[in-house]
Amino acid sequence: MQMAFLHGAAPQLLSVLRIIAATSFFTHGMMKLFGWPAPFEYPLNALLLAAGFLEVIGGVLLVIGLFSRQVAFLLSGQMAFAYFIGHGSQGFFPALNGGETAMLFCFLFLYIAAAGPGPWSLDEVASKAPPVQQAGPSI
């Protein structure tokens, strides 16, 4: 079954996916850095502090869709690193080692890096802006 009624909405749904995922990702960083919306349950070290900054700044940039491909690629790498450092050593299966979220964010962000941010993004607005004309003497 093709579900043709959704085909025309695919670009907008890509934007919704990016916005929802980035908002969730942002809250992980806010918990690490500011204890909001809930306290972070582990003591912060340098890696977790760096992760918190990437999650907050990268989350905001992805929500608004600015530098989306580059940011998503960076965050995909961060989540791969988080999976192997924090979860992979605790067993093979993500459902058992607590790494499902890191794994899903990793591949979701990798997809956004490849597919782009969708039409509801500042990247899309900037790509459609007319080029700026240089003022200068006319001959």
PDB file of C-alpha atoms in Angstrom:
ATOM      1  CA  MET A   1       0.000   0.000   0.000  1.00  0.00           C
ATOM      2  CA  GLN A   2       1.494   3.319  -1.107  1.00  0.00           C
ATOM      3  CA  MET A   3      -0.397   5.681   1.256  1.00  0.00           C
ATOM      4  CA  ALA A   4      -0.419   8.288  -1.496  1.00  0.00           C
ATOM      5  CA  PHE A   5      -2.272  10.773   0.715  1.00  0.00           C
ATOM      6  CA  LEU A   6       0.975  11.270   2.695  1.00  0.00           C
ATOM      7  CA  HIS A   7       3.270  11.574  -0.325  1.00  0.00           C
ATOM      8  CA  GLY A   8       2.607  15.284  -0.834  1.00  0.00           C
ATOM      9  CA  ALA A   9       3.263  15.993   2.845  1.00  0.00           C
ATOM     10  CA  ALA A  10       6.693  14.314   2.969  1.00  0.00           C
ATOM     11  CA  PRO A  11       8.757  17.554   2.887  1.00  0.00           C
ATOM     12  CA  GLN A  12       6.679  19.157   5.637  1.00  0.00           C
ATOM     13  CA  LEU A  13       6.812  15.967   7.716  1.00  0.00           C
ATOM     14  CA  LEU A  14      10.615  16.037   7.399  1.00  0.00           C
ATOM     15  CA  SER A  15      10.528  19.521   8.939  1.00  0.00           C
ATOM     16  CA  VAL A  16       8.209  18.311  11.712  1.00  0.00           C
ATOM     17  CA  LEU A  17      10.521  15.346  12.395  1.00  0.00           C
ATOM     18  CA  ARG A  18      13.525  17.702  12.606  1.00  0.00           C
ATOM     19  CA  ILE A  19      11.748  20.143  14.925  1.00  0.00           C
ATOM     20  CA  ILE A  20      10.364  17.484  17.292  1.00  0.00           C
ATOM     21  CA  ALA A  21      13.655  15.555  17.465  1.00  0.00           C
ATOM     22  CA  ALA A  22      15.687  18.733  18.002  1.00  0.00           C
ATOM     23  CA  THR A  23      13.344  19.925  20.746  1.00  0.00           C
ATOM     24  CA  SER A  24      13.698  16.608  22.555  1.00  0.00           C
ATOM     25  CA  PHE A  25      17.472  16.683  22.058  1.00  0.00           C
ATOM     26  CA  PHE A  26      17.593  20.252  23.404  1.00  0.00           C
ATOM     27  CA  THR A  27      15.924  19.147  26.651  1.00  0.00           C
ATOM     28  CA  HIS A  28      18.666  16.562  27.215  1.00  0.00           C
ATOM     29  CA  GLY A  29      21.232  19.369  27.124  1.00  0.00           C
ATOM     30  CA  MET A  30      19.116  21.609  29.356  1.00  0.00           C
ATOM     31  CA  MET A  31      18.964  18.831  31.939  1.00  0.00           C
ATOM     32  CA  LYS A  32      22.747  18.468  31.889  1.00  0.00           C
ATOM     33  CA  LEU A  33      23.518  22.166  32.076  1.00  0.00           C
ATOM     34  CA  PHE A  34      20.613  23.643  34.043  1.00  0.00           C
ATOM     35  CA  GLY A  35      18.707  20.766  35.659  1.00  0.00           C
ATOM     36  CA  TRP A  36      15.583  21.583  33.647  1.00  0.00           C
ATOM     37  CA  PRO A  37      13.009  20.121  33.024  1.00  0.00           C
ATOM     38  CA  ALA A  38      14.379  17.575  35.498  1.00  0.00           C
ATOM     39  CA  PRO A  39      17.691  17.194  37.312  1.00  0.00           C
ATOM     40  CA  PHE A  40      20.383  15.242  35.496  1.00  0.00           C
ATOM     41  CA  GLU A  41      20.961  12.004  37.370  1.00  0.00           C
ATOM     42  CA  TYR A  42      24.725  11.665  36.853  1.00  0.00           C
ATOM     43  CA  PRO A  43      27.605  13.883  37.995  1.00  0.00           C
ATOM     44  CA  LEU A  44      28.913  16.099  35.201  1.00  0.00           C
ATOM     45  CA  ASN A  45      32.385  15.546  33.842  1.00  0.00           C
ATOM     46  CA  ALA A  46      34.079  17.291  30.920  1.00  0.00           C
ATOM     47  CA  LEU A  47      32.516  14.956  28.315  1.00  0.00           C
ATOM     48  CA  LEU A  48      28.997  15.395  29.668  1.00  0.00           C
ATOM     49  CA  LEU A  49      29.466  19.155  29.905  1.00  0.00           C
ATOM     50  CA  ALA A  50      30.616  19.297  26.264  1.00  0.00           C
ATOM     51  CA  ALA A  51      27.685  17.073  25.296  1.00  0.00           C
ATOM     52  CA  GLY A  52      25.308  19.423  27.102  1.00  0.00           C
ATOM     53  CA  PHE A  53      26.592  22.433  25.172  1.00  0.00           C
ATOM     54  CA  LEU A  54      26.322  20.554  21.864  1.00  0.00           C
ATOM     55  CA  GLU A  55      22.796  19.431  22.721  1.00  0.00           C
ATOM     56  CA  VAL A  56      21.591  22.913  23.662  1.00  0.00           C
ATOM     57  CA  ILE A  57      23.271  24.849  20.843  1.00  0.00           C
ATOM     58  CA  GLY A  58      22.776  22.124  18.239  1.00  0.00           C
ATOM     59  CA  GLY A  59      19.191  21.605  19.357  1.00  0.00           C
ATOM     60  CA  VAL A  60      18.354  25.288  18.916  1.00  0.00           C
ATOM     61  CA  LEU A  61      20.036  25.428  15.505  1.00  0.00           C
ATOM     62  CA  LEU A  62      18.125  22.357  14.342  1.00  0.00           C
ATOM     63  CA  VAL A  63      14.794  23.618  15.692  1.00  0.00           C
ATOM     64  CA  ILE A  64      15.110  26.782  13.613  1.00  0.00           C
ATOM     65  CA  GLY A  65      16.754  24.907  10.737  1.00  0.00           C
ATOM     66  CA  LEU A  66      19.984  26.883  10.512  1.00  0.00           C
ATOM     67  CA  PHE A  67      23.138  25.102   9.251  1.00  0.00           C
ATOM     68  CA  SER A  68      20.982  21.992   9.540  1.00  0.00           C
ATOM     69  CA  ARG A  69      23.046  19.519   7.527  1.00  0.00           C
ATOM     70  CA  GLN A  70      26.320  20.400   9.225  1.00  0.00           C
ATOM     71  CA  VAL A  71      24.813  20.494  12.718  1.00  0.00           C
ATOM     72  CA  ALA A  72      22.920  17.233  12.195  1.00  0.00           C
ATOM     73  CA  PHE A  73      26.098  15.516  10.977  1.00  0.00           C
ATOM     74  CA  LEU A  74      28.037  16.742  14.030  1.00  0.00           C
ATOM     75  CA  LEU A  75      25.272  15.650  16.405  1.00  0.00           C
ATOM     76  CA  SER A  76      25.020  12.269  14.691  1.00  0.00           C
ATOM     77  CA  GLY A  77      28.702  11.753  15.441  1.00  0.00           C
ATOM     78  CA  GLN A  78      28.186  12.887  19.027  1.00  0.00           C
ATOM     79  CA  MET A  79      25.421  10.324  19.485  1.00  0.00           C
ATOM     80  CA  ALA A  80      27.515   7.534  17.916  1.00  0.00           C
ATOM     81  CA  PHE A  81      30.291   8.439  20.341  1.00  0.00           C
ATOM     82  CA  ALA A  82      27.816   8.528  23.255  1.00  0.00           C
ATOM     83  CA  TYR A  83      26.448   5.128  22.288  1.00  0.00           C
ATOM     84  CA  PHE A  84      29.824   3.408  22.134  1.00  0.00           C
ATOM     85  CA  ILE A  85      31.295   5.159  25.181  1.00  0.00           C
ATOM     86  CA  GLY A  86      28.247   5.077  27.429  1.00  0.00           C
ATOM     87  CA  HIS A  87      26.198   2.108  26.314  1.00  0.00           C
ATOM     88  CA  GLY A  88      27.973  -0.273  23.959  1.00  0.00           C
ATOM     89  CA  SER A  89      30.239  -1.624  26.678  1.00  0.00           C
ATOM     90  CA  GLN A  90      27.167  -2.731  28.653  1.00  0.00           C
ATOM     91  CA  GLY A  91      26.013  -5.263  26.068  1.00  0.00           C
ATOM     92  CA  PHE A  92      25.103  -5.619  22.412  1.00  0.00           C
ATOM     93  CA  PHE A  93      21.368  -4.899  22.399  1.00  0.00           C
ATOM     94  CA  PRO A  94      20.328  -1.227  22.702  1.00  0.00           C
ATOM     95  CA  ALA A  95      17.114  -2.176  24.503  1.00  0.00           C
ATOM     96  CA  LEU A  96      19.221  -3.830  27.213  1.00  0.00           C
ATOM     97  CA  ASN A  97      22.174  -1.431  27.448  1.00  0.00           C
ATOM     98  CA  GLY A  98      20.111   1.783  27.654  1.00  0.00           C
ATOM     99  CA  GLY A  99      21.384   3.078  24.324  1.00  0.00           C
ATOM    100  CA  GLU A 100      18.171   3.192  22.288  1.00  0.00           C
ATOM    101  CA  THR A 101      17.849   6.963  22.506  1.00  0.00           C
ATOM    102  CA  ALA A 102      21.470   7.592  21.495  1.00  0.00           C
ATOM    103  CA  MET A 103      21.197   5.141  18.604  1.00  0.00           C
ATOM    104  CA  LEU A 104      17.934   6.635  17.341  1.00  0.00           C
ATOM    105  CA  PHE A 105      19.229  10.216  17.585  1.00  0.00           C
ATOM    106  CA  CYS A 106      22.415   9.134  15.772  1.00  0.00           C
ATOM    107  CA  PHE A 107      20.584   7.770  12.740  1.00  0.00           C
ATOM    108  CA  LEU A 108      17.845  10.376  12.769  1.00  0.00           C
ATOM    109  CA  PHE A 109      20.435  13.159  12.639  1.00  0.00           C
ATOM    110  CA  LEU A 110      22.394  11.288   9.965  1.00  0.00           C
ATOM    111  CA  TYR A 111      19.205  11.157   7.885  1.00  0.00           C
ATOM    112  CA  ILE A 112      18.630  14.909   8.350  1.00  0.00           C
ATOM    113  CA  ALA A 113      22.242  15.565   7.323  1.00  0.00           C
ATOM    114  CA  ALA A 114      21.582  13.636   4.099  1.00  0.00           C
ATOM    115  CA  ALA A 115      17.986  14.723   3.369  1.00  0.00           C
ATOM    116  CA  GLY A 116      18.188  18.325   4.536  1.00  0.00           C
ATOM    117  CA  PRO A 117      15.973  20.228   6.957  1.00  0.00           C
ATOM    118  CA  GLY A 118      12.744  20.323   4.958  1.00  0.00           C
ATOM    119  CA  PRO A 119      10.881  23.415   3.789  1.00  0.00           C
ATOM    120  CA  TRP A 120      10.176  24.910   7.219  1.00  0.00           C
ATOM    121  CA  SER A 121      13.716  26.030   8.020  1.00  0.00           C
ATOM    122  CA  LEU A 122      15.914  29.097   7.868  1.00  0.00           C
ATOM    123  CA  ASP A 123      18.214  27.161   5.535  1.00  0.00           C
ATOM    124  CA  GLU A 124      15.350  26.848   3.044  1.00  0.00           C
ATOM    125  CA  VAL A 125      14.443  30.526   3.387  1.00  0.00           C
ATOM    126  CA  ALA A 126      18.078  31.530   2.833  1.00  0.00           C
ATOM    127  CA  SER A 127      18.385  29.313  -0.245  1.00  0.00           C
ATOM    128  CA  LYS A 128      15.437  31.093  -1.883  1.00  0.00           C
ATOM    129  CA  ALA A 129      16.557  34.635  -1.055  1.00  0.00           C
ATOM    130  CA  PRO A 130      17.615  36.663  -4.069  1.00  0.00           C
ATOM    131  CA  PRO A 131      21.346  37.360  -4.261  1.00  0.00           C
ATOM    132  CA  VAL A 132      22.471  40.653  -2.743  1.00  0.00           C
ATOM    133  CA  GLN A 133      23.462  43.198  -5.387  1.00  0.00           C
ATOM    134  CA  GLN A 134      26.726  45.015  -4.857  1.00  0.00           C
ATOM    135  CA  ALA A 135      26.379  48.777  -5.004  1.00  0.00           C
ATOM    136  CA  GLY A 136      28.946  50.346  -7.230  1.00  0.00           C
ATOM    137  CA  PRO A 137      29.483  52.828 -10.000  1.00  0.00           C
ATOM    138  CA  SER A 138      27.571  52.155 -13.185  1.00  0.00           C
ATOM    139  CA  ILE A 139      29.191  52.864 -16.493  1.00  0.00           C
TER     140      ILE A 139
END
